[in-house]
Tab-separated table of C-alpha atoms and ligand atoms in Angstrom:
chain	number	residue	atom	x	y	z
A	1	UNK	CA	104.797	-72.711	-68.741
A	2	UNK	CA	105.853	-69.723	-66.749
A	3	UNK	CA	103.470	-67.833	-68.887
A	4	UNK	CA	100.152	-66.768	-67.560
A	5	UNK	CA	98.277	-69.938	-66.989
A	6	UNK	CA	98.591	-72.366	-69.800
A	7	UNK	CA	95.284	-73.658	-70.862
A	8	UNK	CA	94.844	-76.117	-68.163
A	9	UNK	CA	96.668	-78.004	-65.580
A	10	UNK	CA	99.317	-79.949	-67.365
A	11	UNK	CA	97.836	-83.344	-67.897
A	12	UNK	CA	99.768	-86.335	-66.816
A	13	UNK	CA	100.228	-89.121	-69.279
A	14	UNK	CA	99.402	-91.473	-66.498
A	15	UNK	CA	98.753	-95.057	-67.166
A	16	UNK	CA	96.613	-95.859	-64.201
A	17	UNK	CA	93.275	-94.952	-65.583
A	18	UNK	CA	93.594	-96.070	-69.067
A	19	UNK	CA	92.098	-99.491	-68.845
A	20	UNK	CA	89.274	-99.345	-71.321
A	21	UNK	CA	91.163	-96.716	-73.180
A	22	UNK	CA	94.039	-98.759	-74.239
A	23	UNK	CA	92.070	-100.838	-76.649
A	24	UNK	CA	90.450	-97.875	-78.248
A	25	UNK	CA	93.741	-96.091	-78.454
A	26	UNK	CA	95.290	-99.092	-80.010
A	27	UNK	CA	92.554	-98.997	-82.554
A	28	UNK	CA	93.475	-95.499	-83.455
A	29	UNK	CA	97.172	-95.967	-83.752
A	30	UNK	CA	97.035	-97.645	-87.106
A	31	UNK	CA	94.767	-94.951	-88.433
A	32	UNK	CA	96.911	-92.108	-87.273
A	33	UNK	CA	100.147	-93.734	-88.174
A	34	UNK	CA	98.939	-94.819	-91.538
A	35	UNK	CA	98.118	-91.242	-92.297
A	36	UNK	CA	101.457	-90.182	-91.023
A	37	UNK	CA	103.343	-92.822	-92.921
A	38	UNK	CA	101.519	-91.935	-96.073
A	39	UNK	CA	102.588	-88.418	-95.508
A	40	UNK	CA	106.202	-89.238	-94.914
A	41	UNK	CA	106.252	-91.400	-97.971
A	42	UNK	CA	104.738	-88.746	-100.143
A	43	UNK	CA	105.794	-85.592	-98.439
A	44	UNK	CA	109.126	-84.042	-98.816
A	45	UNK	CA	109.457	-81.668	-95.960
A	46	UNK	CA	111.316	-83.862	-93.570
A	47	UNK	CA	109.048	-82.827	-90.753
A	48	UNK	CA	108.159	-86.345	-90.037
A	49	UNK	CA	108.366	-86.678	-86.332
A	50	UNK	CA	111.357	-88.925	-86.401
A	51	UNK	CA	113.081	-86.216	-84.520
A	52	UNK	CA	116.636	-86.375	-85.640
A	53	UNK	CA	116.328	-85.309	-89.203
A	54	UNK	CA	113.988	-82.438	-88.795
A	55	UNK	CA	116.189	-79.693	-89.969
A	56	UNK	CA	113.575	-77.271	-91.083
A	57	UNK	CA	109.908	-77.594	-90.415
A	58	UNK	CA	109.292	-76.173	-93.807
A	59	UNK	CA	105.688	-76.640	-94.695
A	60	UNK	CA	106.573	-77.158	-98.266
A	61	UNK	CA	103.783	-77.794	-100.598
A	62	UNK	CA	103.079	-81.292	-101.570
A	63	UNK	CA	100.349	-83.153	-103.202
A	64	UNK	CA	98.606	-84.392	-100.124
A	65	UNK	CA	98.004	-81.029	-98.591
A	66	UNK	CA	94.966	-78.959	-99.025
A	67	UNK	CA	94.878	-77.083	-102.228
A	68	UNK	CA	94.844	-73.448	-101.254
A	69	UNK	CA	91.250	-73.013	-102.135
A	70	UNK	CA	90.927	-69.441	-103.086
A	71	UNK	CA	88.453	-68.177	-100.584
A	72	UNK	CA	90.181	-68.801	-97.304
A	73	UNK	CA	93.599	-67.750	-98.388
A	74	UNK	CA	92.393	-64.411	-99.489
A	75	UNK	CA	89.692	-63.947	-96.938
A	76	UNK	CA	91.331	-64.426	-93.624
A	77	UNK	CA	95.032	-64.828	-93.648
A	78	UNK	CA	96.413	-62.829	-90.800
A	79	UNK	CA	99.861	-64.166	-91.048
A	80	UNK	CA	102.408	-64.014	-88.311
A	81	UNK	CA	100.044	-62.600	-85.841
A	82	UNK	CA	100.456	-59.018	-86.839
A	83	UNK	CA	96.786	-58.468	-86.598
A	84	UNK	CA	93.677	-60.376	-85.991
A	85	UNK	CA	92.001	-61.732	-89.007
A	86	UNK	CA	90.320	-58.802	-90.597
A	87	UNK	CA	87.486	-60.775	-91.996
A	88	UNK	CA	84.390	-59.187	-90.556
A	89	UNK	CA	82.546	-62.271	-91.474
A	90	UNK	CA	79.148	-63.098	-90.285
A	91	UNK	CA	79.493	-64.675	-86.929
A	92	UNK	CA	76.963	-67.379	-87.369
A	93	UNK	CA	75.409	-69.203	-90.182
A	94	UNK	CA	75.388	-68.464	-93.799
A	95	UNK	CA	72.609	-70.091	-95.723
A	96	UNK	CA	74.462	-72.586	-97.788
A	97	UNK	CA	72.563	-73.771	-100.771
A	98	UNK	CA	73.862	-77.266	-100.768
A	99	UNK	CA	76.826	-79.413	-100.018
A	100	UNK	CA	77.644	-82.558	-98.130
A	101	UNK	CA	77.192	-80.829	-94.779
A	102	UNK	CA	73.845	-79.262	-95.521
A	103	UNK	CA	71.665	-79.466	-92.447
A	104	UNK	CA	74.607	-80.072	-90.125
A	105	UNK	CA	75.478	-77.699	-87.319
A	106	UNK	CA	79.097	-77.332	-86.307
A	107	UNK	CA	80.159	-75.169	-83.388
A	108	UNK	CA	83.737	-73.950	-83.397
A	109	UNK	CA	85.224	-72.786	-80.133
A	110	UNK	CA	88.292	-70.585	-80.637
A	111	UNK	CA	90.140	-71.094	-77.370
A	112	UNK	CA	90.668	-68.086	-75.085
A	113	UNK	CA	90.171	-64.496	-76.187
A	114	UNK	CA	92.759	-61.858	-76.967
A	115	UNK	CA	91.010	-59.571	-74.494
A	116	UNK	CA	91.421	-61.970	-71.583
A	117	UNK	CA	94.786	-60.410	-70.757
A	118	UNK	CA	93.001	-57.211	-69.790
A	119	UNK	CA	90.257	-58.887	-67.784
A	120	UNK	CA	92.014	-60.885	-65.133
A	121	UNK	CA	89.288	-60.487	-62.530
A	122	UNK	CA	86.602	-61.591	-64.930
A	123	UNK	CA	88.369	-64.650	-66.226
A	124	UNK	CA	89.621	-65.726	-62.819
A	125	UNK	CA	86.121	-65.999	-61.460
A	126	UNK	CA	85.357	-69.621	-60.690
A	127	UNK	CA	82.676	-71.530	-62.517
A	128	UNK	CA	81.340	-74.965	-61.778
A	129	UNK	CA	82.408	-77.650	-64.223
A	130	UNK	CA	80.579	-80.533	-62.622
A	131	UNK	CA	83.566	-82.189	-61.052
A	132	UNK	CA	84.826	-79.036	-59.366
A	133	UNK	CA	85.213	-75.290	-59.711
A	134	UNK	CA	87.599	-73.779	-62.166
A	135	UNK	CA	88.602	-70.431	-63.610
A	136	UNK	CA	86.098	-68.995	-66.042
A	137	UNK	CA	88.748	-68.858	-68.746
A	138	UNK	CA	92.480	-68.363	-69.122
A	139	UNK	CA	94.656	-66.112	-71.217
A	140	UNK	CA	96.203	-68.965	-73.125
A	141	UNK	CA	99.840	-69.134	-74.057
A	142	UNK	CA	101.929	-67.585	-76.836
A	143	UNK	CA	105.058	-68.144	-78.846
A	144	UNK	CA	108.265	-66.717	-77.454
A	145	UNK	CA	107.939	-63.982	-80.039
A	146	UNK	CA	104.530	-62.994	-78.734
A	147	UNK	CA	102.087	-64.513	-81.186
A	148	UNK	CA	99.270	-65.388	-78.864
A	149	UNK	CA	97.275	-68.540	-78.696
A	150	UNK	CA	94.108	-66.451	-78.869
A	151	UNK	CA	95.203	-64.995	-82.208
A	152	UNK	CA	96.070	-68.442	-83.449
A	153	UNK	CA	92.825	-70.083	-82.420
A	154	UNK	CA	90.651	-67.394	-83.940
A	155	UNK	CA	92.531	-67.466	-87.212
A	156	UNK	CA	92.305	-71.238	-87.560
A	157	UNK	CA	88.658	-71.117	-86.533
A	158	UNK	CA	87.830	-68.600	-89.240
A	159	UNK	CA	89.614	-70.629	-91.873
A	160	UNK	CA	87.782	-73.715	-90.684
A	161	UNK	CA	84.449	-71.915	-90.814
A	162	UNK	CA	85.039	-70.915	-94.418
A	163	UNK	CA	85.784	-74.477	-95.422
A	164	UNK	CA	82.796	-75.913	-93.591
A	165	UNK	CA	80.394	-73.315	-94.916
A	166	UNK	CA	81.560	-74.026	-98.430
A	167	UNK	CA	80.376	-77.559	-97.824
A	168	UNK	CA	76.999	-76.455	-96.622
A	169	UNK	CA	77.363	-76.584	-92.850
A	170	UNK	CA	75.789	-74.135	-90.461
A	171	UNK	CA	78.685	-72.883	-88.380
A	172	UNK	CA	78.534	-71.066	-85.070
A	173	UNK	CA	81.318	-69.635	-82.980
A	174	UNK	CA	81.580	-69.324	-79.229
A	175	UNK	CA	83.368	-66.041	-79.786
A	176	UNK	CA	84.535	-64.273	-82.892
A	177	UNK	CA	86.758	-61.567	-81.513
A	178	UNK	CA	83.537	-59.703	-80.917
A	179	UNK	CA	83.483	-59.566	-77.147
A	180	UNK	CA	85.949	-58.094	-74.662
A	181	UNK	CA	86.788	-61.354	-72.903
A	182	UNK	CA	85.677	-64.938	-72.491
A	183	UNK	CA	83.246	-66.539	-72.697
A	184	UNK	CA	83.702	-68.707	-69.637
A	185	UNK	CA	84.215	-72.395	-70.225
A	186	UNK	CA	80.733	-73.271	-69.005
A	187	UNK	CA	79.190	-70.846	-71.457
A	188	UNK	CA	81.392	-72.193	-74.239
A	189	UNK	CA	79.922	-75.616	-73.568
A	190	UNK	CA	76.411	-74.229	-73.364
A	191	UNK	CA	76.690	-72.592	-76.767
A	192	UNK	CA	77.353	-75.940	-78.394
A	193	UNK	CA	74.579	-77.589	-76.406
A	194	UNK	CA	72.012	-74.928	-77.203
A	195	UNK	CA	72.904	-75.069	-80.872
A	196	UNK	CA	72.246	-78.824	-80.775
A	197	UNK	CA	75.532	-79.097	-82.582
A	198	UNK	CA	76.332	-82.231	-84.491
A	199	UNK	CA	79.977	-81.640	-83.635
A	200	UNK	CA	81.962	-79.140	-81.605
A	201	UNK	CA	85.681	-78.519	-81.889
A	202	UNK	CA	87.615	-76.349	-79.482
A	203	UNK	CA	90.816	-75.052	-81.007
A	204	UNK	CA	93.973	-74.512	-78.983
A	205	UNK	CA	97.742	-74.589	-79.062
A	206	UNK	CA	99.742	-75.772	-76.112
A	207	UNK	CA	102.272	-74.056	-73.886
A	208	UNK	CA	104.594	-76.884	-72.995
A	209	UNK	CA	108.365	-77.055	-72.686
A	210	UNK	CA	110.656	-76.487	-75.646
A	211	UNK	CA	111.436	-79.778	-77.318
A	212	UNK	CA	107.917	-80.994	-76.781
A	213	UNK	CA	106.185	-80.918	-80.108
A	214	UNK	CA	103.323	-82.255	-82.140
A	215	UNK	CA	99.571	-82.082	-81.825
A	216	UNK	CA	97.068	-83.908	-79.699
A	217	UNK	CA	93.321	-84.207	-79.585
A	218	UNK	CA	91.631	-84.175	-76.190
A	219	UNK	CA	88.615	-86.421	-75.659
A	220	UNK	CA	86.097	-86.232	-72.826
A	221	UNK	CA	86.396	-88.806	-70.084
A	222	UNK	CA	83.246	-90.415	-68.810
A	223	UNK	CA	82.191	-87.994	-66.121
A	224	UNK	CA	78.990	-88.009	-64.121
A	225	UNK	CA	79.134	-85.417	-61.389
A	226	UNK	CA	77.043	-82.394	-60.659
A	227	UNK	CA	75.959	-80.764	-63.873
A	228	UNK	CA	78.365	-82.872	-65.870
A	229	UNK	CA	77.287	-86.048	-67.572
A	230	UNK	CA	79.454	-86.919	-70.516
A	231	UNK	CA	78.463	-90.554	-70.697
A	232	UNK	CA	76.352	-90.151	-73.841
A	233	UNK	CA	79.056	-88.251	-75.679
A	234	UNK	CA	82.156	-90.250	-74.839
A	235	UNK	CA	81.888	-92.657	-77.747
A	236	UNK	CA	80.890	-90.209	-80.488
A	237	UNK	CA	83.461	-87.706	-79.258
A	238	UNK	CA	86.155	-90.351	-79.532
A	239	UNK	CA	85.043	-91.122	-83.048
A	240	UNK	CA	85.172	-87.425	-83.910
A	241	UNK	CA	88.573	-87.041	-82.285
A	242	UNK	CA	90.117	-90.025	-83.997
A	243	UNK	CA	88.959	-88.825	-87.362
A	244	UNK	CA	90.300	-85.343	-86.739
A	245	UNK	CA	93.641	-86.714	-85.562
A	246	UNK	CA	94.045	-88.908	-88.605
A	247	UNK	CA	93.195	-86.157	-91.028
A	248	UNK	CA	95.301	-83.614	-89.177
A	249	UNK	CA	98.319	-85.859	-89.537
A	250	UNK	CA	97.693	-86.297	-93.206
A	251	UNK	CA	97.027	-82.676	-94.064
A	252	UNK	CA	99.625	-80.934	-91.919
A	253	UNK	CA	102.389	-83.503	-91.858
A	254	UNK	CA	102.698	-82.883	-88.130
A	255	UNK	CA	103.326	-85.901	-85.981
A	256	UNK	CA	101.275	-86.741	-82.919
A	257	UNK	CA	102.613	-85.222	-79.721
A	258	UNK	CA	105.904	-86.598	-78.462
A	259	UNK	CA	105.116	-85.626	-74.865
A	260	UNK	CA	101.604	-86.840	-74.218
A	261	UNK	CA	99.335	-89.539	-75.582
A	262	UNK	CA	102.025	-92.148	-76.159
A	263	UNK	CA	102.280	-91.315	-79.818
A	264	UNK	CA	98.588	-91.700	-80.527
A	265	UNK	CA	97.791	-88.006	-80.636
A	266	UNK	CA	94.861	-88.694	-78.301
A	267	UNK	CA	94.427	-87.823	-74.668
A	268	UNK	CA	91.409	-88.263	-72.407
A	269	UNK	CA	90.721	-85.655	-69.730
A	270	UNK	CA	88.149	-85.091	-67.041
A	271	UNK	CA	89.277	-81.688	-65.857
A	272	UNK	CA	88.062	-79.481	-68.677
A	273	UNK	CA	84.777	-77.685	-68.214
A	274	UNK	CA	84.318	-77.295	-71.931
A	275	UNK	CA	84.177	-81.067	-72.259
A	276	UNK	CA	82.570	-81.998	-68.956
A	277	UNK	CA	79.574	-79.786	-69.556
A	278	UNK	CA	79.032	-80.695	-73.173
A	279	UNK	CA	75.983	-82.707	-74.149
A	280	UNK	CA	77.008	-82.943	-77.789
A	281	UNK	CA	80.053	-84.619	-79.369
A	282	UNK	CA	83.034	-82.432	-78.651
A	283	UNK	CA	86.824	-82.511	-78.686
A	284	UNK	CA	89.680	-80.109	-78.168
A	285	UNK	CA	92.685	-80.010	-80.436
A	286	UNK	CA	96.045	-78.711	-79.326
A	287	UNK	CA	97.533	-78.004	-82.725
A	288	UNK	CA	101.125	-77.777	-81.561
A	289	UNK	CA	103.370	-76.405	-78.830
A	290	UNK	CA	103.794	-72.649	-79.073
A	291	UNK	CA	106.861	-72.794	-76.826
A	292	UNK	CA	108.764	-75.068	-79.151
A	293	UNK	CA	110.623	-73.223	-81.867
A	294	UNK	CA	109.898	-75.728	-84.604
A	295	UNK	CA	106.233	-75.949	-83.780
A	296	UNK	CA	106.082	-72.168	-83.436
A	297	UNK	CA	107.388	-71.819	-86.969
A	298	UNK	CA	104.429	-73.843	-88.145
A	299	UNK	CA	101.822	-72.213	-85.940
A	300	UNK	CA	102.812	-68.742	-87.122
A	301	UNK	CA	102.585	-69.709	-90.771
A	302	UNK	CA	99.344	-68.829	-92.487
A	303	UNK	CA	99.916	-71.601	-95.012
A	304	UNK	CA	100.273	-74.137	-92.238
A	305	UNK	CA	97.214	-72.867	-90.435
A	306	UNK	CA	95.260	-73.375	-93.624
A	307	UNK	CA	96.410	-76.985	-93.677
A	308	UNK	CA	95.470	-77.331	-90.038
A	309	UNK	CA	91.992	-75.993	-90.697
A	310	UNK	CA	91.636	-78.301	-93.643
A	311	UNK	CA	92.695	-81.332	-91.649
A	312	UNK	CA	90.203	-80.521	-88.912
A	313	UNK	CA	87.458	-79.973	-91.450
A	314	UNK	CA	88.135	-83.316	-93.084
A	315	UNK	CA	87.841	-85.011	-89.727
A	316	UNK	CA	84.518	-83.309	-89.095
A	317	UNK	CA	83.188	-84.207	-92.527
A	318	UNK	CA	84.227	-87.795	-92.038
A	319	UNK	CA	82.535	-87.916	-88.646
A	320	UNK	CA	79.314	-86.359	-89.852
A	321	UNK	CA	79.050	-88.817	-92.674
A	322	UNK	CA	80.063	-91.782	-90.548
B	401	ZN	ZN1	94.363	-73.117	-74.988
């Protein structure tokens, strides 16, 4: 947390404003936990979220995980953060002949930008997010060994794009390592809006205290202030988020966060410009805590990132097919 500005203000797992949420969260719990229990029953890695017996977060292969479909593993594995994914892939759509996602537009938002570290003045500029003004963007966090969140998000995003394109989707990025910094959070939202995206996923990893581990999906609160009006997207975004959470549990074996979301893996926030300004279904996913050694071991593993991308893709596919 002492790092340069974690993504956002640390959210409080407060209970006060969770009235209508509780029911919906309760509805999710079985889904997420079922996926998790299935994993623990089938999986053999011991990374089950029980806490005590998690000797090694070895992402061992098991039958429920994504088969390492040839393309992604050879196309964009920049393991261990040595270098950004080399794949000079097309930054937008590829005409996919067919597939279950044909005709669907998915915008992927790789959180932060590796260049943000060198553009403090630019990213610190305030932009209006409806409810208030906030920094254009932040640097993001990193593991203690220096693997940055920006590297992580772009790598997962590229893997995710490959999977979605193989299924026929039109995929657009908010940034593809092709600009010196940013974009700002308001522009990130605008890109999804202008694309008339059927779904938008913003990819992140958290910078919380060591010992805090697991993933969580962030859903937009109902916000109606200034340029922000999330009311039409609250329900579909929740649906998208729940499906991503359930599939992420199943494919990665990671447990929902043990420090936020009360074990559901879901958190609702009203302080994120990327959500407040969205007019299309959108969620964030914090794939793990980069400051926790066990989570960091996963986040820096190319094999695990492939599972993460697969889990997210399955959630998107499920959402788009209702
Ligand atoms: Zn982030």
